[in-house]
PDB file of C-alpha atoms in Angstrom:
ATOM      1  CA  MET A   1     -23.738  -9.249  -7.356  1.00  0.00           C
ATOM      2  CA  GLY A   2     -20.757 -11.439  -6.303  1.00  0.00           C
ATOM      3  CA  THR A   3     -17.579 -11.097  -4.519  1.00  0.00           C
ATOM      4  CA  VAL A   4     -14.706  -8.331  -5.154  1.00  0.00           C
ATOM      5  CA  THR A   5     -11.424  -8.400  -3.952  1.00  0.00           C
ATOM      6  CA  LEU A   6     -10.499  -5.340  -1.982  1.00  0.00           C
ATOM      7  CA  GLY A   7      -7.448  -3.797  -0.358  1.00  0.00           C
ATOM      8  CA  VAL A   8      -6.938  -0.595   1.462  1.00  0.00           C
ATOM      9  CA  SER A   9      -3.368   1.258   1.501  1.00  0.00           C
ATOM     10  CA  ILE A  10      -1.544   4.452   1.411  1.00  0.00           C
ATOM     11  CA  ALA A  11      -0.181   5.512  -1.964  1.00  0.00           C
ATOM     12  CA  VAL A  12       3.662   6.582  -2.325  1.00  0.00           C
ATOM     13  CA  PRO A  13       3.373  10.086  -3.764  1.00  0.00           C
ATOM     14  CA  GLU A  14       4.663  11.415  -7.057  1.00  0.00           C
ATOM     15  CA  PRO A  15       7.654  11.377  -8.055  1.00  0.00           C
ATOM     16  CA  TYR A  16       8.036   8.546  -5.663  1.00  0.00           C
ATOM     17  CA  GLY A  17       5.372   6.221  -6.577  1.00  0.00           C
ATOM     18  CA  SER A  18       6.480   6.288 -10.445  1.00  0.00           C
ATOM     19  CA  LEU A  19      10.062   5.810  -9.622  1.00  0.00           C
ATOM     20  CA  LEU A  20      10.064   2.707  -7.640  1.00  0.00           C
ATOM     21  CA  GLN A  21       7.255   1.335  -9.646  1.00  0.00           C
ATOM     22  CA  GLU A  22       9.776   1.710 -12.866  1.00  0.00           C
ATOM     23  CA  ARG A  23      12.358   0.331 -10.717  1.00  0.00           C
ATOM     24  CA  ARG A  24      10.044  -3.045  -9.666  1.00  0.00           C
ATOM     25  CA  ALA A  25       9.393  -3.395 -13.307  1.00  0.00           C
ATOM     26  CA  SER A  26      13.056  -3.283 -13.976  1.00  0.00           C
ATOM     27  CA  PHE A  27      13.686  -5.912 -11.598  1.00  0.00           C
ATOM     28  CA  GLY A  28      11.544  -8.164 -13.764  1.00  0.00           C
ATOM     29  CA  ASP A  29       8.338  -8.229 -11.597  1.00  0.00           C
ATOM     30  CA  PRO A  30       5.316  -8.816 -13.875  1.00  0.00           C
ATOM     31  CA  ALA A  31       2.569  -7.193 -11.315  1.00  0.00           C
ATOM     32  CA  ALA A  32       4.722  -3.715 -11.219  1.00  0.00           C
ATOM     33  CA  TYR A  33       1.973  -1.765 -13.559  1.00  0.00           C
ATOM     34  CA  GLY A  34      -0.844  -3.387 -12.095  1.00  0.00           C
ATOM     35  CA  ILE A  35       0.072  -2.480  -8.444  1.00  0.00           C
ATOM     36  CA  PRO A  36       0.175   1.439  -7.536  1.00  0.00           C
ATOM     37  CA  THR A  37       3.174   2.050  -5.351  1.00  0.00           C
ATOM     38  CA  HIS A  38       2.093   1.828  -1.487  1.00  0.00           C
ATOM     39  CA  VAL A  39       1.952   0.844   2.146  1.00  0.00           C
ATOM     40  CA  THR A  40      -0.371  -1.609   2.830  1.00  0.00           C
ATOM     41  CA  LEU A  41      -3.431  -1.421   5.284  1.00  0.00           C
ATOM     42  CA  LEU A  42      -5.520  -4.475   4.595  1.00  0.00           C
ATOM     43  CA  PRO A  43      -3.798  -7.169   2.489  1.00  0.00           C
ATOM     44  CA  PRO A  44      -5.935  -8.487  -0.855  1.00  0.00           C
ATOM     45  CA  THR A  45      -9.898  -9.559   0.814  1.00  0.00           C
ATOM     46  CA  GLU A  46     -12.622 -11.168  -0.781  1.00  0.00           C
ATOM     47  CA  ALA A  47     -15.686  -9.215   0.495  1.00  0.00           C
ATOM     48  CA  GLU A  48     -19.410  -9.378  -0.640  1.00  0.00           C
ATOM     49  CA  ALA A  49     -19.726  -6.502  -3.897  1.00  0.00           C
ATOM     50  CA  ALA A  50     -23.355  -5.596  -1.746  1.00  0.00           C
ATOM     51  CA  ASP A  51     -21.174  -5.124   1.572  1.00  0.00           C
ATOM     52  CA  LEU A  52     -19.398  -2.009  -0.568  1.00  0.00           C
ATOM     53  CA  PRO A  53     -21.149   0.675   0.823  1.00  0.00           C
ATOM     54  CA  ALA A  54     -20.661  -0.228   4.831  1.00  0.00           C
ATOM     55  CA  VAL A  55     -16.924  -1.077   3.712  1.00  0.00           C
ATOM     56  CA  GLU A  56     -16.812   2.887   2.786  1.00  0.00           C
ATOM     57  CA  ARG A  57     -18.605   3.786   5.597  1.00  0.00           C
ATOM     58  CA  HIS A  58     -16.265   1.919   7.862  1.00  0.00           C
ATOM     59  CA  LEU A  59     -13.178   3.720   6.271  1.00  0.00           C
ATOM     60  CA  ALA A  60     -14.692   6.954   6.109  1.00  0.00           C
ATOM     61  CA  GLN A  61     -15.069   6.664   9.961  1.00  0.00           C
ATOM     62  CA  ILE A  62     -11.458   5.696  10.389  1.00  0.00           C
ATOM     63  CA  ALA A  63     -10.362   8.349   8.231  1.00  0.00           C
ATOM     64  CA  THR A  64     -12.234  10.841  10.129  1.00  0.00           C
ATOM     65  CA  GLY A  65     -10.756   9.969  13.826  1.00  0.00           C
ATOM     66  CA  GLY A  66      -7.105  10.021  12.207  1.00  0.00           C
ATOM     67  CA  ARG A  67      -4.753  13.345  11.258  1.00  0.00           C
ATOM     68  CA  PRO A  68      -1.861  13.462   8.679  1.00  0.00           C
ATOM     69  CA  PHE A  69       1.435  12.270   9.950  1.00  0.00           C
ATOM     70  CA  PRO A  70       4.778  11.868   8.650  1.00  0.00           C
ATOM     71  CA  MET A  71       6.066   9.008   6.328  1.00  0.00           C
ATOM     72  CA  ARG A  72       9.794   8.136   5.802  1.00  0.00           C
ATOM     73  CA  LEU A  73      11.123   5.682   3.177  1.00  0.00           C
ATOM     74  CA  SER A  74      14.816   4.397   3.817  1.00  0.00           C
ATOM     75  CA  GLY A  75      16.569   1.628   2.636  1.00  0.00           C
ATOM     76  CA  THR A  76      15.967  -2.193   1.630  1.00  0.00           C
ATOM     77  CA  GLY A  77      14.609  -4.945   3.596  1.00  0.00           C
ATOM     78  CA  THR A  78      13.476  -8.601   2.689  1.00  0.00           C
ATOM     79  CA  PHE A  79      11.092 -11.183   4.073  1.00  0.00           C
ATOM     80  CA  ARG A  80      13.180 -14.055   2.682  1.00  0.00           C
ATOM     81  CA  PRO A  81      13.175 -17.061   3.126  1.00  0.00           C
ATOM     82  CA  LEU A  82       9.711 -16.777   4.769  1.00  0.00           C
ATOM     83  CA  SER A  83       8.177 -14.839   1.848  1.00  0.00           C
ATOM     84  CA  PRO A  84       9.980 -13.916  -1.367  1.00  0.00           C
ATOM     85  CA  VAL A  85       9.778 -10.286  -0.963  1.00  0.00           C
ATOM     86  CA  VAL A  86      12.165  -7.380  -0.898  1.00  0.00           C
ATOM     87  CA  TYR A  87      10.892  -3.942   0.334  1.00  0.00           C
ATOM     88  CA  VAL A  88      11.561  -0.518   1.104  1.00  0.00           C
ATOM     89  CA  GLN A  89      11.404   0.291   4.482  1.00  0.00           C
ATOM     90  CA  VAL A  90       8.934   2.755   6.491  1.00  0.00           C
ATOM     91  CA  VAL A  91      11.443   4.080   9.295  1.00  0.00           C
ATOM     92  CA  GLU A  92       9.042   6.760  10.018  1.00  0.00           C
ATOM     93  CA  GLY A  93       5.085   6.365  10.018  1.00  0.00           C
ATOM     94  CA  ALA A  94       5.197   2.861  10.981  1.00  0.00           C
ATOM     95  CA  SER A  95       3.308   3.056  14.540  1.00  0.00           C
ATOM     96  CA  ALA A  96       0.673   5.346  12.283  1.00  0.00           C
ATOM     97  CA  CYS A  97       0.213   2.504   9.761  1.00  0.00           C
ATOM     98  CA  ALA A  98      -0.119   0.086  12.486  1.00  0.00           C
ATOM     99  CA  TRP A  99      -2.636   1.832  14.279  1.00  0.00           C
ATOM    100  CA  LEU A 100      -4.678   2.581  11.104  1.00  0.00           C
ATOM    101  CA  GLN A 101      -4.527  -1.311  10.001  1.00  0.00           C
ATOM    102  CA  LYS A 102      -5.729  -2.451  12.986  1.00  0.00           C
ATOM    103  CA  ARG A 103      -8.865  -0.604  12.959  1.00  0.00           C
ATOM    104  CA  VAL A 104      -9.726  -1.445   9.369  1.00  0.00           C
ATOM    105  CA  ARG A 105      -9.467  -5.051  10.348  1.00  0.00           C
ATOM    106  CA  ASP A 106     -11.224  -4.388  13.499  1.00  0.00           C
ATOM    107  CA  ALA A 107     -14.013  -7.030  14.611  1.00  0.00           C
ATOM    108  CA  SER A 108     -16.603  -4.611  14.534  1.00  0.00           C
ATOM    109  CA  GLY A 109     -15.853  -3.538  10.930  1.00  0.00           C
ATOM    110  CA  PRO A 110     -17.186  -5.559   7.682  1.00  0.00           C
ATOM    111  CA  LEU A 111     -13.267  -6.161   7.161  1.00  0.00           C
ATOM    112  CA  MET A 112     -12.539  -8.146   9.825  1.00  0.00           C
ATOM    113  CA  ARG A 113      -9.813 -10.600   9.121  1.00  0.00           C
ATOM    114  CA  ASP A 114      -6.481 -12.553  10.211  1.00  0.00           C
ATOM    115  CA  LEU A 115      -2.971 -11.675   8.830  1.00  0.00           C
ATOM    116  CA  GLN A 116      -0.725 -14.454   7.772  1.00  0.00           C
ATOM    117  CA  PHE A 117       2.057 -12.796   9.013  1.00  0.00           C
ATOM    118  CA  PRO A 118       2.512 -10.397  11.832  1.00  0.00           C
ATOM    119  CA  TYR A 119       1.552  -6.689  10.543  1.00  0.00           C
ATOM    120  CA  HIS A 120       4.918  -4.698   8.973  1.00  0.00           C
ATOM    121  CA  PRO A 121       4.380  -1.520   6.797  1.00  0.00           C
ATOM    122  CA  HIS A 122       6.707  -1.477   4.036  1.00  0.00           C
ATOM    123  CA  VAL A 123       6.750  -0.561   0.433  1.00  0.00           C
ATOM    124  CA  THR A 124       7.188  -3.956  -1.846  1.00  0.00           C
ATOM    125  CA  VAL A 125       9.793  -3.555  -4.916  1.00  0.00           C
ATOM    126  CA  ALA A 126      10.346  -7.199  -5.425  1.00  0.00           C
ATOM    127  CA  HIS A 127       8.070 -10.377  -5.248  1.00  0.00           C
ATOM    128  CA  ASP A 128       8.361 -13.822  -5.988  1.00  0.00           C
ATOM    129  CA  ILE A 129      10.704 -12.933  -8.686  1.00  0.00           C
ATOM    130  CA  ALA A 130      14.155 -14.908  -9.504  1.00  0.00           C
ATOM    131  CA  GLU A 131      16.615 -14.362  -6.579  1.00  0.00           C
ATOM    132  CA  GLU A 132      19.336 -12.950  -8.378  1.00  0.00           C
ATOM    133  CA  ALA A 133      16.430 -10.422  -9.443  1.00  0.00           C
ATOM    134  CA  MET A 134      15.453  -9.956  -5.664  1.00  0.00           C
ATOM    135  CA  ASP A 135      19.562  -9.619  -4.402  1.00  0.00           C
ATOM    136  CA  ARG A 136      19.509  -6.870  -7.494  1.00  0.00           C
ATOM    137  CA  ALA A 137      16.773  -5.072  -5.629  1.00  0.00           C
ATOM    138  CA  TYR A 138      17.970  -5.097  -2.574  1.00  0.00           C
ATOM    139  CA  ALA A 139      21.014  -3.555  -3.367  1.00  0.00           C
ATOM    140  CA  GLU A 140      20.485  -1.181  -5.819  1.00  0.00           C
ATOM    141  CA  LEU A 141      17.900   0.667  -3.501  1.00  0.00           C
ATOM    142  CA  SER A 142      19.834   0.155  -0.453  1.00  0.00           C
ATOM    143  CA  ASP A 143      20.386   3.808  -0.030  1.00  0.00           C
ATOM    144  CA  TYR A 144      16.668   4.897  -1.082  1.00  0.00           C
ATOM    145  CA  GLU A 145      15.257   7.643   0.678  1.00  0.00           C
ATOM    146  CA  ALA A 146      11.841   9.365   0.548  1.00  0.00           C
ATOM    147  CA  SER A 147       9.785  11.425   2.495  1.00  0.00           C
ATOM    148  CA  TRP A 148       6.443  12.908   2.924  1.00  0.00           C
ATOM    149  CA  THR A 149       3.202  13.845   5.109  1.00  0.00           C
ATOM    150  CA  CYS A 150       0.426  10.991   4.684  1.00  0.00           C
ATOM    151  CA  GLY A 151      -2.842  12.844   4.413  1.00  0.00           C
ATOM    152  CA  SER A 152      -5.188   9.961   3.183  1.00  0.00           C
ATOM    153  CA  PHE A 153      -5.308   5.944   2.219  1.00  0.00           C
ATOM    154  CA  ALA A 154      -7.718   4.677  -0.090  1.00  0.00           C
ATOM    155  CA  LEU A 155      -9.693   1.869  -0.776  1.00  0.00           C
ATOM    156  CA  TYR A 156      -8.680  -0.407  -4.188  1.00  0.00           C
ATOM    157  CA  GLU A 157     -10.492  -2.917  -5.895  1.00  0.00           C
ATOM    158  CA  GLN A 158      -8.381  -5.505  -8.051  1.00  0.00           C
ATOM    159  CA  GLY A 159     -10.086  -5.831 -11.328  1.00  0.00           C
ATOM    160  CA  PRO A 160     -10.350  -9.470 -13.688  1.00  0.00           C
ATOM    161  CA  ASP A 161      -7.125  -7.967 -15.418  1.00  0.00           C
ATOM    162  CA  ALA A 162      -5.234  -8.352 -12.042  1.00  0.00           C
ATOM    163  CA  VAL A 163      -4.913  -4.421 -12.162  1.00  0.00           C
ATOM    164  CA  TRP A 164      -5.578  -2.361  -8.599  1.00  0.00           C
ATOM    165  CA  ARG A 165      -7.809   0.292  -9.181  1.00  0.00           C
ATOM    166  CA  LYS A 166      -8.993   3.077  -6.533  1.00  0.00           C
ATOM    167  CA  ILE A 167     -12.594   2.733  -5.353  1.00  0.00           C
ATOM    168  CA  ASN A 168     -12.335   5.730  -2.959  1.00  0.00           C
ATOM    169  CA  GLU A 169      -9.859   8.095  -1.125  1.00  0.00           C
ATOM    170  CA  PHE A 170     -10.346   8.610   2.390  1.00  0.00           C
ATOM    171  CA  PRO A 171      -8.757  12.106   3.691  1.00  0.00           C
ATOM    172  CA  PHE A 172      -7.733  12.145   7.630  1.00  0.00           C
ATOM    173  CA  GLY A 173      -9.910  14.782   9.900  1.00  0.00           C
ATOM    174  CA  ALA A 174     -13.149  16.413   9.190  1.00  0.00           C
ATOM    175  CA  GLY A 175     -13.386  15.659   5.802  1.00  0.00           C
ATOM    176  CA  GLY A 176     -11.242  18.198   3.611  1.00  0.00           C
ATOM    177  CA  SER A 177     -10.203  16.653   0.453  1.00  0.00           C
ATOM    178  CA  ALA A 178      -6.645  16.022  -1.071  1.00  0.00           C
ATOM    179  CA  PRO A 179      -5.878  16.500  -4.628  1.00  0.00           C
ATOM    180  CA  ALA A 180      -4.926  13.356  -6.894  1.00  0.00           C
ATOM    181  CA  VAL A 181      -1.913  12.100  -7.909  1.00  0.00           C
ATOM    182  CA  PRO A 182      -1.287  11.621 -11.742  1.00  0.00           C
ATOM    183  CA  ALA A 183      -1.396   7.387 -12.152  1.00  0.00           C
ATOM    184  CA  GLN A 184       1.930   5.662 -12.130  1.00  0.00           C
ATOM    185  CA  GLY A 185       3.957   4.647 -15.257  1.00  0.00           C
ATOM    186  CA  GLY A 186       1.366   3.368 -17.690  1.00  0.00           C
ATOM    187  CA  CYS A 187      -1.367   2.251 -14.562  1.00  0.00           C
ATOM    188  CA  SER A 188      -4.555   3.705 -14.779  1.00  0.00           C
ATOM    189  CA  VAL A 189      -5.089   3.482 -11.254  1.00  0.00           C
ATOM    190  CA  ASP A 190      -5.660   7.126  -9.180  1.00  0.00           C
ATOM    191  CA  ALA A 191      -3.575   7.232  -6.139  1.00  0.00           C
ATOM    192  CA  PRO A 192      -4.064   9.987  -3.546  1.00  0.00           C
ATOM    193  CA  SER A 193      -1.881  13.172  -2.968  1.00  0.00           C
ATOM    194  CA  LEU A 194       0.492  12.400  -0.346  1.00  0.00           C
ATOM    195  CA  ARG A 195       2.562  15.664  -1.743  1.00  0.00           C
ATOM    196  CA  PRO A 196       4.677  17.001   0.463  1.00  0.00           C
TER     197      PRO A 196
END
């Protein structure tokens, strides 16, 4: 069956998701429309396609043990010079994101992996583009604010076209469902609804 590239993330809901995606594109980031606006729980990870059912069971079990929590974004930050990234900061909900990502990567599950850098929840708005454009992203979004209740996370697969598409959504709690958010700006990826 081969391998697949998977990621697990919390989608930034509308109208915030599309707005940040459009801003990311305006800074010249070519990846903007291939990546739904999100907070990463598991970075791109290679897995055997045959392991997908086990991966989904693992994520469903984590979601069942979780509960909705408030998320708030405020202002910008950067990982430069270590990594060429400008991001919007997660100022509320970071500890819940850290709890989730630790369980997603747990050694007892099928997605165990080490991270290149310590986990720091954020929403990327510019990655590996010209320094002047990174500076512009940092300055222009410095007063950005958004908040919502996070009710789920999702599993995504990166296609051969480098676009990330949702495979499945995992609502928190006893399996209640959350409605879907419309695809963001030109991207055909469904994202979980976390509308306030």
